[in-house]
Tab-separated table of C-alpha atoms in Angstrom:
chain	number	residue	atom	x	y	z
A	1	MET	CA	0.823	49.794	-37.613
A	2	SER	CA	-0.729	46.876	-35.460
A	3	GLN	CA	1.396	45.883	-32.331
A	4	MET	CA	-0.393	42.447	-32.066
A	5	TRP	CA	1.606	39.433	-32.779
A	6	THR	CA	-1.401	38.104	-35.644
A	7	ALA	CA	-0.136	41.443	-37.358
A	8	LYS	CA	3.525	41.773	-36.999
A	9	LEU	CA	3.251	37.936	-38.335
A	10	ARG	CA	1.295	38.818	-40.956
A	11	ASN	CA	3.116	41.568	-41.926
A	12	LYS	CA	6.431	39.107	-42.170
A	13	TRP	CA	5.197	36.221	-43.816
A	14	GLN	CA	3.593	38.887	-46.629
A	15	LYS	CA	7.619	40.329	-46.643
A	16	GLU	CA	9.418	36.802	-46.578
A	17	LEU	CA	6.973	34.860	-48.774
A	18	PRO	CA	4.627	36.887	-50.761
A	19	ILE	CA	1.676	34.732	-52.712
A	20	GLU	CA	3.744	35.341	-56.430
A	21	LYS	CA	6.871	32.930	-54.614
A	22	LEU	CA	4.439	31.168	-52.688
A	23	LEU	CA	2.172	29.322	-56.115
A	24	PRO	CA	5.006	30.369	-58.830
A	25	ASP	CA	3.747	30.114	-62.536
A	26	ASP	CA	7.337	30.246	-63.732
A	27	GLN	CA	10.603	29.223	-63.088
A	28	PRO	CA	14.061	29.764	-64.419
A	29	ALA	CA	15.556	27.929	-67.631
A	30	TYR	CA	17.556	25.814	-65.576
A	31	VAL	CA	14.889	23.718	-63.629
A	32	SER	CA	14.077	22.094	-66.944
A	33	SER	CA	15.966	19.030	-66.272
A	34	TRP	CA	14.873	16.005	-65.000
A	35	ILE	CA	17.808	16.099	-61.697
A	36	TYR	CA	14.864	18.707	-60.552
A	37	VAL	CA	12.322	16.202	-60.787
A	38	PHE	CA	12.746	13.806	-58.203
A	39	GLY	CA	11.544	16.474	-55.005
A	40	VAL	CA	8.348	16.578	-56.556
A	41	LEU	CA	8.405	12.820	-57.188
A	42	THR	CA	9.368	12.563	-53.560
A	43	LEU	CA	6.137	14.415	-52.714
A	44	ALA	CA	4.432	12.599	-54.766
A	45	THR	CA	4.922	9.132	-53.198
A	46	LEU	CA	5.088	10.675	-50.061
A	47	ALA	CA	1.345	11.842	-51.151
A	48	VAL	CA	-0.090	7.957	-51.707
A	49	ILE	CA	1.973	6.716	-48.229
A	50	ILE	CA	-0.423	8.743	-46.087
A	51	PHE	CA	-3.122	8.296	-48.091
A	52	SER	CA	-2.876	4.850	-48.269
A	53	GLY	CA	-2.226	4.953	-44.347
A	54	ILE	CA	-4.717	6.326	-43.624
A	55	ILE	CA	-7.185	3.665	-45.596
A	56	LEU	CA	-4.594	1.010	-43.267
A	57	ALA	CA	-5.357	2.526	-40.429
A	58	PHE	CA	-8.848	3.139	-40.682
A	59	GLN	CA	-9.075	-1.026	-41.676
A	60	GLY	CA	-7.177	-3.273	-39.389
A	61	PRO	CA	-4.911	-5.616	-39.804
A	62	ALA	CA	-7.918	-7.976	-40.391
A	63	TRP	CA	-8.490	-6.451	-43.309
A	64	TYR	CA	-5.175	-6.001	-44.726
A	65	HIS	CA	-3.580	-9.255	-44.199
A	66	ILE	CA	-7.201	-11.009	-45.126
A	67	SER	CA	-9.139	-9.502	-48.058
A	68	LYS	CA	-7.596	-9.105	-52.139
A	69	THR	CA	-8.538	-5.121	-51.613
A	70	GLY	CA	-6.198	-5.208	-48.161
A	71	LYS	CA	-3.618	-6.973	-49.287
A	72	PHE	CA	-3.351	-4.551	-52.735
A	73	VAL	CA	-4.025	-1.114	-50.207
A	74	ASN	CA	-1.040	-3.020	-47.458
A	75	SER	CA	1.619	-3.702	-50.850
A	76	LEU	CA	0.654	-0.038	-52.131
A	77	HIS	CA	1.526	1.477	-49.163
A	78	PHE	CA	4.925	-0.423	-48.812
A	79	TRP	CA	6.157	0.071	-52.068
A	80	SER	CA	4.843	3.452	-52.551
A	81	VAL	CA	7.536	3.512	-49.924
A	82	GLN	CA	10.432	1.985	-51.457
A	83	LEU	CA	9.850	4.230	-54.377
A	84	PHE	CA	9.376	7.470	-51.512
A	85	PHE	CA	13.398	6.273	-50.456
A	86	VAL	CA	14.653	6.168	-54.008
A	87	PHE	CA	12.989	8.956	-55.149
A	88	MET	CA	14.729	11.032	-51.856
A	89	VAL	CA	17.997	9.571	-52.233
A	90	ILE	CA	18.238	11.120	-55.715
A	91	HIS	CA	17.054	14.203	-54.852
A	92	LEU	CA	19.511	14.010	-52.134
A	93	TRP	CA	22.507	12.930	-54.093
A	94	GLY	CA	21.691	16.024	-56.558
A	95	LYS	CA	21.322	18.965	-54.329
A	96	PHE	CA	24.642	17.485	-52.765
A	97	TRP	CA	26.540	17.805	-55.949
A	98	MET	CA	25.182	20.943	-56.697
A	99	ALA	CA	26.184	22.031	-53.210
A	100	ALA	CA	22.093	23.426	-52.814
A	101	TRP	CA	22.769	25.374	-49.618
A	102	ARG	CA	24.221	27.942	-52.027
A	103	GLY	CA	22.286	31.529	-51.821
A	104	ASN	CA	21.205	31.573	-48.140
A	105	ARG	CA	19.284	28.068	-48.798
A	106	PHE	CA	21.195	26.436	-45.220
A	107	ALA	CA	17.577	25.838	-43.776
A	108	THR	CA	16.525	23.981	-46.972
A	109	TRP	CA	19.282	21.748	-46.777
A	110	ALA	CA	19.067	20.888	-43.113
A	111	THR	CA	15.327	20.842	-43.019
A	112	GLY	CA	15.249	18.305	-45.906
A	113	ALA	CA	18.609	16.695	-44.168
A	114	VAL	CA	16.638	16.191	-41.046
A	115	ALA	CA	13.262	15.067	-42.989
A	116	PHE	CA	15.548	12.093	-44.266
A	117	ILE	CA	16.185	11.145	-40.898
A	118	ALA	CA	12.690	11.472	-39.548
A	119	SER	CA	11.968	9.048	-42.926
A	120	ILE	CA	14.400	6.520	-42.068
A	121	ALA	CA	12.460	6.481	-38.443
A	122	THR	CA	8.409	6.193	-39.695
A	123	ALA	CA	9.817	3.323	-42.287
A	124	PHE	CA	11.580	1.477	-39.561
A	125	THR	CA	8.929	1.809	-37.186
A	126	GLY	CA	6.222	0.720	-40.013
A	127	TYR	CA	8.480	-2.407	-40.876
A	128	LEU	CA	8.079	-3.201	-37.043
A	129	VAL	CA	4.366	-3.149	-36.903
A	130	GLN	CA	3.857	-5.228	-40.112
A	131	THR	CA	2.572	-7.803	-37.319
A	132	ASN	CA	3.815	-11.184	-39.922
A	133	PHE	CA	6.951	-12.831	-39.711
A	134	ASP	CA	9.516	-10.064	-41.517
A	135	SER	CA	8.138	-7.688	-38.671
A	136	GLN	CA	8.956	-10.285	-36.103
A	137	TRP	CA	12.582	-10.882	-37.185
A	138	ILE	CA	13.458	-7.326	-37.507
A	139	SER	CA	12.499	-6.624	-34.277
A	140	PHE	CA	13.922	-9.094	-32.574
A	141	GLU	CA	17.267	-8.258	-34.521
A	142	ALA	CA	16.874	-4.589	-33.750
A	143	LYS	CA	16.409	-4.998	-29.878
A	144	ASP	CA	19.718	-6.376	-29.254
A	145	GLY	CA	20.971	-3.082	-31.498
A	146	PHE	CA	19.020	-0.503	-29.077
A	147	ASN	CA	19.179	-2.389	-25.756
A	148	SER	CA	23.053	-2.598	-26.609
A	149	VAL	CA	23.380	1.556	-26.864
A	150	GLY	CA	21.216	1.666	-23.222
A	151	VAL	CA	17.733	3.167	-24.812
A	152	GLY	CA	15.783	-0.358	-25.144
A	153	ALA	CA	13.265	0.274	-22.598
A	154	TRP	CA	12.696	3.613	-23.482
A	155	PHE	CA	12.324	3.022	-27.442
A	156	ASN	CA	11.485	-0.848	-27.013
A	157	VAL	CA	11.353	-2.433	-30.923
A	158	THR	CA	9.199	-5.618	-29.539
A	159	ASN	CA	6.635	-3.025	-27.800
A	160	LEU	CA	4.233	-3.330	-30.795
A	161	GLY	CA	1.526	-0.525	-29.511
A	162	GLN	CA	4.308	1.942	-29.180
A	163	MET	CA	5.977	1.376	-32.630
A	164	LEU	CA	2.469	1.794	-33.737
A	165	LEU	CA	1.309	5.005	-32.375
A	166	LEU	CA	4.879	6.108	-33.587
A	167	HIS	CA	4.181	4.611	-36.894
A	168	VAL	CA	1.063	6.764	-37.353
A	169	ALA	CA	0.549	9.483	-35.097
A	170	PHE	CA	4.201	10.737	-34.043
A	171	LEU	CA	6.935	10.141	-37.066
A	172	PRO	CA	4.568	11.027	-39.824
A	173	ALA	CA	3.596	14.239	-37.649
A	174	ILE	CA	7.034	15.452	-37.661
A	175	LEU	CA	7.216	14.731	-40.977
A	176	GLY	CA	4.680	16.665	-42.049
A	177	VAL	CA	5.923	19.418	-40.601
A	178	LEU	CA	9.407	18.784	-41.945
A	179	THR	CA	8.170	18.553	-45.411
A	180	VAL	CA	5.740	21.579	-45.091
A	181	VAL	CA	8.620	23.487	-43.904
A	182	HIS	CA	11.488	22.746	-46.492
A	183	VAL	CA	8.713	23.132	-49.547
A	184	LEU	CA	7.696	26.467	-47.775
A	185	MET	CA	11.878	26.963	-47.656
A	186	VAL	CA	12.189	25.692	-51.279
A	187	ARG	CA	9.656	28.326	-52.554
A	188	LYS	CA	10.763	31.511	-50.561
A	189	ARG	CA	15.119	31.044	-51.897
A	190	GLY	CA	13.614	29.824	-55.243
A	191	VAL	CA	15.304	26.619	-56.848
A	192	VAL	CA	18.589	26.534	-56.149
A	193	PRO	CA	20.407	27.464	-59.884
A	194	PRO	CA	23.357	24.708	-61.197
A	195	ILE	CA	26.793	25.938	-59.919
A	196	ASP	CA	27.985	27.814	-63.073
A	197	SER	CA	24.526	28.717	-63.682
A	198	GLU	CA	24.502	33.199	-64.440
A	199	PRO	CA	21.850	34.282	-61.160
A	200	SER	CA	18.880	34.411	-61.638
A	201	PRO	CA	16.218	37.289	-60.907
A	202	VAL	CA	14.197	35.380	-59.281
A	203	ASN	CA	17.250	34.142	-56.775
A	204	GLU	CA	18.536	37.055	-56.264
A	205	ALA	CA	15.405	38.681	-55.268
A	206	SER	CA	14.770	36.312	-52.702
A	207	LYS	CA	18.180	37.142	-50.822
B	1	MET	CA	1.921	-16.801	-53.206
B	2	THR	CA	2.875	-19.391	-56.056
B	3	GLY	CA	5.150	-19.413	-59.188
B	4	TRP	CA	8.230	-18.696	-60.869
B	5	PHE	CA	8.349	-15.103	-58.347
B	6	ALA	CA	7.434	-17.666	-55.231
B	7	ASP	CA	10.395	-20.143	-55.820
B	8	PHE	CA	12.719	-16.826	-56.959
B	9	MET	CA	11.384	-15.049	-53.545
B	10	ASN	CA	11.182	-18.468	-51.263
B	11	HIS	CA	14.952	-18.932	-50.392
B	12	PRO	CA	17.565	-16.237	-48.207
B	13	ALA	CA	19.409	-13.905	-49.776
B	14	THR	CA	22.765	-14.137	-51.900
B	15	TYR	CA	25.476	-12.206	-49.747
B	16	LEU	CA	28.669	-10.659	-51.201
B	17	LYS	CA	31.355	-10.389	-49.407
B	18	SER	CA	34.628	-8.356	-48.483
B	19	GLY	CA	36.926	-7.989	-45.824
B	20	TRP	CA	34.790	-5.487	-43.413
B	21	LEU	CA	32.187	-5.392	-46.473
B	22	GLN	CA	29.073	-7.374	-46.718
B	23	ILE	CA	25.798	-6.553	-49.201
B	24	SER	CA	22.881	-8.526	-50.727
B	25	VAL	CA	23.006	-9.149	-54.610
B	26	THR	CA	19.423	-7.401	-53.915
B	27	ASN	CA	20.507	-4.658	-52.500
B	28	LEU	CA	23.576	-4.325	-54.332
B	29	LEU	CA	21.029	-4.204	-57.564
B	30	VAL	CA	18.716	-1.776	-55.872
B	31	ILE	CA	22.240	0.827	-55.322
B	32	LEU	CA	23.515	0.081	-58.898
B	33	LEU	CA	19.916	0.963	-60.138
B	34	MET	CA	19.631	4.610	-58.069
B	35	LEU	CA	22.698	5.039	-59.525
B	36	ALA	CA	21.623	4.368	-63.565
B	37	ILE	CA	18.425	6.707	-62.950
B	38	PHE	CA	20.566	9.643	-61.424
B	39	THR	CA	22.934	8.844	-64.587
B	40	LEU	CA	19.592	9.409	-66.635
B	41	ALA	CA	18.381	12.571	-64.899
B	42	ILE	CA	21.585	14.043	-65.294
B	43	PHE	CA	22.182	13.350	-68.533
B	44	LEU	CA	18.671	12.997	-70.733
B	45	PRO	CA	17.303	15.999	-72.248
B	46	PHE	CA	14.369	17.664	-70.898
B	47	PRO	CA	11.474	18.158	-73.398
B	48	LYS	CA	11.128	21.364	-73.936
B	49	ASP	CA	8.066	23.344	-73.227
B	50	LYS	CA	6.384	24.509	-76.722
B	51	ASN	CA	3.995	26.634	-74.662
B	52	ARG	CA	6.674	28.254	-72.513
B	53	HIS	CA	6.366	31.968	-73.545
B	54	HIS	CA	9.626	34.025	-74.177
B	55	GLU	CA	9.229	37.408	-72.407
């Protein structure tokens, strides 16, 4: 066997996550429940957020604060975030109460939890870059909080340029990577069964 | 923004306060709505897939 790192990585990937598990065409019977829908709803709203965010970034505030289409896309971006958090929190509640870290799924749970925190940071910087009275109010309230814990000079919420770059570049990249890893972990370990269910062959095989 | 929605939105939020706990009525409603959706998601039956093949 080749000792190239590419060959080692390929072999590890094929062993850990073969294409049948990456793109399954069937799921265990217990997945037929509404509570299992909220993960993919979160992903769907994230897709709308990213798509509308890219349009806003290209067009700029002079467009999305003035034109009717711009205001619509701006609102689409904002309200998608509200739905994103509603779906994500319900997903979190569901997974918490079914102890979704069971069956060697700690990494799946942990990446989801960190992605939740990254989402809060991304949404927070989004509120700060609305360039309206709302963002002005939020930033001037938040600066006292950040100054009181000693990070105000490094993470300056009244610095529009810093907040905008964090919101459109750094934080979405972090959130994107976490989301991809989270979904890959779900595919690798399988969807967590309910606590009182019989062990599924699909999930048992992934352990 | 004009009309009844503007009138509804154009005033400070109403807050509920009990000791250390303070929450706006709007935020409380959103949390109650999420709890309602969570409860429905657990108890509402999921549609059956008629095309699913049982092996």
